[in-house]
PDB file of C-alpha atoms in Angstrom:
ATOM      1  CA  MET W   1      62.695  30.131   6.663  1.00 35.00           C
ATOM      2  CA  GLY W   2      61.911  29.471  10.343  1.00 37.00           C
ATOM      3  CA  GLN W   3      60.342  32.476  12.475  1.00 39.00           C
ATOM      4  CA  ASP W   4      63.261  33.780  14.075  1.00 40.00           C
ATOM      5  CA  ASP W   5      64.661  34.398  10.652  1.00 40.00           C
ATOM      6  CA  ARG W   6      62.357  37.014   9.815  1.00 44.00           C
ATOM      7  CA  ASP W   7      61.788  38.555  12.812  1.00 47.00           C
ATOM      8  CA  VAL W   8      61.610  42.387  12.528  1.00 49.00           C
ATOM      9  CA  THR W   9      62.188  43.502  16.048  1.00 47.00           C
ATOM     10  CA  ALA W  10      62.120  47.437  17.718  1.00 53.00           C
ATOM     11  CA  GLY W  11      65.359  46.916  19.579  1.00 50.00           C
ATOM     12  CA  THR W  12      64.390  47.020  23.486  1.00 46.00           C
ATOM     13  CA  ILE W  13      61.382  48.776  24.897  1.00 50.00           C
ATOM     14  CA  GLY W  14      64.028  49.997  27.418  1.00 50.00           C
ATOM     15  CA  ASP W  15      65.533  51.744  24.597  1.00 50.00           C
ATOM     16  CA  HIS W  16      62.758  54.160  24.675  1.00 48.00           C
ATOM     17  CA  ALA W  17      62.663  54.716  28.425  1.00 53.00           C
ATOM     18  CA  GLN W  18      62.894  58.616  28.458  1.00 61.00           C
ATOM     19  CA  CYS W  19      59.828  60.429  27.828  1.00 63.00           C
ATOM     20  CA  GLY W  20      60.016  61.980  24.629  1.00 68.00           C
ATOM     21  CA  MET W  21      62.454  59.509  23.000  1.00 76.00           C
ATOM     22  CA  HIS W  22      61.370  57.984  19.662  1.00 80.00           C
ATOM     23  CA  GLN W  23      63.198  55.798  16.890  1.00 85.00           C
ATOM     24  CA  GLN W  24      62.642  54.965  13.782  1.00 90.00           C
ATOM     25  CA  TYR W  25      62.831  51.636  12.148  1.00 90.00           C
ATOM     26  CA  ASP W  26      63.131  50.522   8.435  1.00 92.00           C
ATOM     27  CA  ILE W  27      61.104  47.806   7.362  1.00 92.00           C
ATOM     28  CA  ASP W  28      62.500  45.417   4.517  1.00 92.00           C
ATOM     29  CA  GLU W  29      61.646  42.170   4.562  1.00 91.00           C
ATOM     30  CA  ALA W  30      62.082  39.406   2.353  1.00 91.00           C
ATOM     31  CA  PRO W  31      58.371  37.649   1.281  1.00 91.00           C
ATOM     32  CA  TYR W  32      57.130  35.106   3.274  1.00 88.00           C
ATOM     33  CA  ALA W  33      54.227  33.348   4.265  1.00 89.00           C
ATOM     34  CA  ASP W  34      52.105  32.426   7.224  1.00 84.00           C
ATOM     35  CA  GLU W  35      48.714  30.636   7.873  1.00 83.00           C
ATOM     36  CA  ASP W  36      46.488  33.977   7.167  1.00 83.00           C
ATOM     37  CA  VAL W  37      48.668  35.495   4.796  1.00 88.00           C
ATOM     38  CA  GLU W  38      51.027  35.262   1.783  1.00 91.00           C
ATOM     39  CA  PHE W  39      53.798  38.478   0.942  1.00 93.00           C
ATOM     40  CA  ILE W  40      55.039  37.782  -2.480  1.00 94.00           C
ATOM     41  CA  SER W  41      56.661  40.639  -2.995  1.00 94.00           C
ATOM     42  CA  PRO W  42      59.087  42.275  -0.302  1.00 95.00           C
ATOM     43  CA  ILE W  43      57.629  44.173   2.520  1.00 95.00           C
ATOM     44  CA  ARG W  44      59.149  47.975   2.810  1.00 96.00           C
ATOM     45  CA  GLY W  45      58.515  50.653   5.010  1.00 96.00           C
ATOM     46  CA  THR W  46      58.828  52.579   7.982  1.00 95.00           C
ATOM     47  CA  VAL W  47      57.904  52.326  11.755  1.00 93.00           C
ATOM     48  CA  THR W  48      58.487  55.240  14.433  1.00 91.00           C
ATOM     49  CA  ILE W  49      58.318  54.001  18.367  1.00 87.00           C
ATOM     50  CA  THR W  50      57.955  56.876  20.683  1.00 86.00           C
ATOM     51  CA  ASN W  51      57.882  56.878  24.313  1.00 80.00           C
ATOM     52  CA  SER W  52      55.219  59.847  25.377  1.00 78.00           C
ATOM     53  CA  GLY W  53      55.436  59.050  29.151  1.00 73.00           C
ATOM     54  CA  ARG W  54      52.715  56.804  29.980  1.00 78.00           C
ATOM     55  CA  LEU W  55      52.181  55.256  26.268  1.00 78.00           C
ATOM     56  CA  LEU W  56      54.667  53.697  23.746  1.00 81.00           C
ATOM     57  CA  LEU W  57      53.170  54.541  20.387  1.00 86.00           C
ATOM     58  CA  VAL W  58      53.946  52.776  17.082  1.00 88.00           C
ATOM     59  CA  ARG W  59      53.180  54.417  13.996  1.00 93.00           C
ATOM     60  CA  GLY W  60      54.030  54.099  10.342  1.00 95.00           C
ATOM     61  CA  GLY W  61      53.298  52.307   7.107  1.00 96.00           C
ATOM     62  CA  PHE W  62      54.690  49.687   4.836  1.00 96.00           C
ATOM     63  CA  ASP W  63      53.874  48.635   0.628  1.00 96.00           C
ATOM     64  CA  THR W  64      53.800  45.150  -0.245  1.00 95.00           C
ATOM     65  CA  ALA W  65      52.042  42.753  -2.696  1.00 95.00           C
ATOM     66  CA  VAL W  66      49.966  39.717  -1.137  1.00 95.00           C
ATOM     67  CA  ASP W  67      48.523  36.624  -2.699  1.00 94.00           C
ATOM     68  CA  LEU W  68      44.811  36.258  -2.827  1.00 94.00           C
ATOM     69  CA  ILE W  69      42.468  34.048  -4.520  1.00 94.00           C
ATOM     70  CA  CYS W  70      39.588  35.479  -6.883  1.00 95.00           C
ATOM     71  CA  SER W  71      36.029  35.565  -5.463  1.00 95.00           C
ATOM     72  CA  ARG W  72      34.693  34.347  -8.896  1.00 94.00           C
ATOM     73  CA  CYS W  73      36.861  31.615 -10.400  1.00 94.00           C
ATOM     74  CA  LEU W  74      39.022  31.048  -7.442  1.00 94.00           C
ATOM     75  CA  THR W  75      42.512  31.616  -9.062  1.00 95.00           C
ATOM     76  CA  ASP W  76      45.430  33.334  -7.823  1.00 94.00           C
ATOM     77  CA  VAL W  77      45.315  36.958  -7.804  1.00 95.00           C
ATOM     78  CA  ARG W  78      48.523  39.175  -7.020  1.00 95.00           C
ATOM     79  CA  SER W  79      47.394  42.382  -4.938  1.00 94.00           C
ATOM     80  CA  VAL W  80      49.693  45.366  -3.845  1.00 94.00           C
ATOM     81  CA  ILE W  81      48.612  46.887  -0.725  1.00 95.00           C
ATOM     82  CA  ARG W  82      49.598  49.820   1.387  1.00 96.00           C
ATOM     83  CA  ALA W  83      49.158  48.967   5.221  1.00 96.00           C
ATOM     84  CA  GLU W  84      48.967  51.611   8.184  1.00 96.00           C
ATOM     85  CA  ILE W  85      50.585  50.508  11.811  1.00 93.00           C
ATOM     86  CA  GLU W  86      49.220  53.013  14.256  1.00 92.00           C
ATOM     87  CA  GLU W  87      49.044  51.288  17.857  1.00 86.00           C
ATOM     88  CA  GLN W  88      49.376  52.614  21.337  1.00 82.00           C
ATOM     89  CA  TYR W  89      50.176  50.267  24.571  1.00 79.00           C
ATOM     90  CA  SER W  90      50.385  51.569  28.197  1.00 74.00           C
ATOM     91  CA  LEU W  91      53.576  51.928  30.020  1.00 69.00           C
ATOM     92  CA  SER W  92      54.407  50.740  33.814  1.00 65.00           C
ATOM     93  CA  GLU W  93      58.034  51.204  35.211  1.00 63.00           C
ATOM     94  CA  VAL W  94      59.557  48.242  36.936  1.00 61.00           C
ATOM     95  CA  GLU W  95      62.331  48.475  39.001  1.00 64.00           C
ATOM     96  CA  ASN W  96      65.078  46.030  38.521  1.00 66.00           C
ATOM     97  CA  SER W  97      66.911  45.115  42.189  1.00 66.00           C
ATOM     98  CA  THR W  98      69.826  43.092  40.434  1.00 69.00           C
ATOM     99  CA  TYR W  99      70.820  46.560  38.267  1.00 64.00           C
ATOM    100  CA  HIS W 100      69.320  49.249  40.537  1.00 61.00           C
ATOM    101  CA  ASP W 101      67.497  51.062  37.781  1.00 61.00           C
ATOM    102  CA  VAL W 102      63.658  51.086  36.702  1.00 58.00           C
ATOM    103  CA  THR W 103      62.515  49.466  33.262  1.00 61.00           C
ATOM    104  CA  PRO W 104      59.702  50.452  31.174  1.00 61.00           C
ATOM    105  CA  VAL W 105      57.139  47.523  30.631  1.00 65.00           C
ATOM    106  CA  ILE W 106      54.381  47.265  28.505  1.00 65.00           C
ATOM    107  CA  ILE W 107      50.927  47.077  30.883  1.00 63.00           C
ATOM    108  CA  GLN W 108      49.318  43.587  29.976  1.00 64.00           C
ATOM    109  CA  ASP W 109      45.681  43.178  31.507  1.00 65.00           C
ATOM    110  CA  GLU W 110      41.813  43.452  30.439  1.00 66.00           C
ATOM    111  CA  GLU W 111      41.722  47.421  29.531  1.00 66.00           C
ATOM    112  CA  ASN W 112      45.126  47.066  27.255  1.00 66.00           C
ATOM    113  CA  GLU W 113      45.391  44.224  24.962  1.00 68.00           C
ATOM    114  CA  VAL W 114      48.540  43.410  23.914  1.00 63.00           C
ATOM    115  CA  PRO W 115      48.783  41.141  20.815  1.00 67.00           C
ATOM    116  CA  VAL W 116      50.338  37.597  21.415  1.00 68.00           C
ATOM    117  CA  GLY W 117      53.996  37.492  20.715  1.00 65.00           C
ATOM    118  CA  LEU W 118      54.424  41.240  20.355  1.00 72.00           C
ATOM    119  CA  VAL W 119      56.624  41.270  23.685  1.00 71.00           C
ATOM    120  CA  ASP W 120      59.275  38.726  24.569  1.00 66.00           C
ATOM    121  CA  GLY W 121      60.795  40.130  27.739  1.00 65.00           C
ATOM    122  CA  THR W 122      61.973  43.809  26.921  1.00 65.00           C
ATOM    123  CA  VAL W 123      61.810  43.220  22.591  1.00 73.00           C
ATOM    124  CA  MET W 124      59.153  44.177  20.821  1.00 76.00           C
ATOM    125  CA  ASN W 125      58.560  41.842  17.411  1.00 80.00           C
ATOM    126  CA  LEU W 126      57.188  44.089  14.979  1.00 86.00           C
ATOM    127  CA  ASN W 127      56.383  40.936  12.640  1.00 87.00           C
ATOM    128  CA  VAL W 128      52.990  40.551  14.684  1.00 87.00           C
ATOM    129  CA  LEU W 129      52.098  44.278  13.790  1.00 89.00           C
ATOM    130  CA  ILE W 130      52.990  43.929   9.768  1.00 91.00           C
ATOM    131  CA  ARG W 131      50.750  40.827  10.001  1.00 89.00           C
ATOM    132  CA  GLN W 132      47.646  42.984  11.561  1.00 90.00           C
ATOM    133  CA  ALA W 133      47.969  45.755   9.467  1.00 93.00           C
ATOM    134  CA  ALA W 134      48.404  43.504   6.488  1.00 94.00           C
ATOM    135  CA  ILE W 135      44.981  41.704   7.005  1.00 93.00           C
ATOM    136  CA  LEU W 136      43.247  44.667   7.701  1.00 93.00           C
ATOM    137  CA  ALA W 137      44.527  46.244   4.363  1.00 95.00           C
ATOM    138  CA  MET W 138      43.661  43.191   1.945  1.00 94.00           C
ATOM    139  CA  PRO W 139      40.663  43.760   0.036  1.00 92.00           C
ATOM    140  CA  LEU W 140      37.465  41.688   1.295  1.00 91.00           C
ATOM    141  CA  SER W 141      36.733  40.537  -2.167  1.00 92.00           C
ATOM    142  CA  VAL W 142      39.237  40.513  -5.150  1.00 94.00           C
ATOM    143  CA  LEU W 143      38.519  39.895  -9.015  1.00 95.00           C
ATOM    144  CA  CYS W 144      41.116  38.200 -11.233  1.00 95.00           C
ATOM    145  CA  ARG W 145      39.689  40.739 -13.617  1.00 94.00           C
ATOM    146  CA  GLU W 146      36.788  42.948 -13.793  1.00 94.00           C
ATOM    147  CA  ASP W 147      34.644  40.666 -16.233  1.00 95.00           C
ATOM    148  CA  CYS W 148      35.755  37.605 -14.903  1.00 95.00           C
ATOM    149  CA  GLN W 149      33.036  35.031 -15.518  1.00 93.00           C
ATOM    150  CA  GLY W 150      33.361  32.636 -12.618  1.00 93.00           C
ATOM    151  CA  LEU W 151      33.098  28.953 -12.270  1.00 93.00           C
ATOM    152  CA  CYS W 152      30.077  26.975 -13.726  1.00 89.00           C
ATOM    153  CA  ALA W 153      27.800  26.118 -11.109  1.00 84.00           C
ATOM    154  CA  ALA W 154      27.147  22.606 -12.396  1.00 84.00           C
ATOM    155  CA  CYS W 155      30.284  21.305 -13.539  1.00 86.00           C
ATOM    156  CA  GLY W 156      33.058  24.286 -11.883  1.00 89.00           C
ATOM    157  CA  LYS W 157      34.785  24.716 -15.187  1.00 92.00           C
ATOM    158  CA  ASN W 158      36.564  27.922 -15.099  1.00 94.00           C
ATOM    159  CA  ARG W 159      34.235  30.067 -17.659  1.00 92.00           C
ATOM    160  CA  ASN W 160      37.129  32.500 -18.612  1.00 94.00           C
ATOM    161  CA  PHE W 161      38.486  29.734 -20.692  1.00 93.00           C
ATOM    162  CA  GLY W 162      35.818  28.669 -22.608  1.00 90.00           C
ATOM    163  CA  ALA W 163      32.095  27.973 -22.091  1.00 87.00           C
ATOM    164  CA  CYS W 164      31.145  24.820 -20.908  1.00 86.00           C
ATOM    165  CA  LYS W 165      28.450  22.075 -22.343  1.00 86.00           C
ATOM    166  CA  CYS W 166      26.212  22.259 -19.419  1.00 84.00           C
ATOM    167  CA  ALA W 167      22.599  23.254 -20.228  1.00 75.00           C
ATOM    168  CA  PRO W 168      22.132  26.752 -17.631  1.00 70.00           C
ATOM    169  CA  ASP W 169      19.634  26.278 -14.979  1.00 66.00           C
ATOM    170  CA  LEU W 170      16.382  27.847 -15.687  1.00 62.00           C
ATOM    171  CA  THR W 171      14.299  26.450 -12.876  1.00 68.00           C
ATOM    172  CA  TYR W 172      15.847  28.884 -10.329  1.00 70.00           C
ATOM    173  CA  ARG W 173      14.651  32.200 -11.264  1.00 74.00           C
ATOM    174  CA  PRO W 174      14.581  34.400  -7.824  1.00 75.00           C
ATOM    175  CA  PHE W 175      12.959  37.520  -9.913  1.00 81.00           C
ATOM    176  CA  ALA W 176      10.605  35.616 -11.893  1.00 78.00           C
ATOM    177  CA  ILE W 177       7.780  36.863  -9.557  1.00 81.00           C
ATOM    178  CA  LEU W 178       8.748  40.444  -9.891  1.00 82.00           C
ATOM    179  CA  PRO W 179       6.726  41.571 -13.054  1.00 84.00           C
ATOM    180  CA  GLU W 180       3.585  39.907 -11.295  1.00 82.00           C
ATOM    181  CA  LEU W 181       4.059  42.284  -8.302  1.00 83.00           C
ATOM    182  CA  PHE W 182       4.725  44.868 -10.602  1.00 82.00           C
ATOM    183  CA  ARG W 183       1.137  44.377 -12.581  1.00 83.00           C
ATOM    184  CA  LYS W 184      -0.440  43.711  -9.200  1.00 77.00           C
ATOM    185  CA  ASP W 185       1.209  47.284  -7.535  1.00 76.00           C
ATOM    186  CA  ALA W 186       0.061  48.872 -10.973  1.00 77.00           C
ATOM    187  CA  SER W 187      -4.109  48.158 -10.762  1.00 75.00           C
ATOM    188  CA  ASN W 188      -3.997  48.804  -6.822  1.00 68.00           C
TER     189      ASN W 188
END
């Protein structure tokens, strides 16, 4: 599936030219993957874009499921997420000498960061905001199950499927000194 096949566009910025104008867009996209996130269920939600005069406000949310990796055993884990979008972009009006009218444009400078690919001319691509919101909503650490045993540090076997033949490493005991420290502290 190409990039153009899955673009969620929010019309043109000119559609929101009048102050107070707002438009709601439904998000209903098929699952897809990019370099940072793999959506494994449809992406469904709504986004409302409002022109407040000097700002273009983008608010909404969506539900989906993403494919993540268990932090202990490295197996795939399906994680359901609810992501919120709340962004604002400064607007400026540019006179179009060809059509003799004024068009609102999003200001892009050091004070107003606009994500790469969000605006193409006067068209807003909501996929950029969907991707960012999904990444922020994903858990930092996920487990395939609460009692995940992880991988054996010696042989790499997934211990959820049974014990391995490796002997436990008794040489690395970072807390072995604690009883001695407690004895010293109690004698003082």
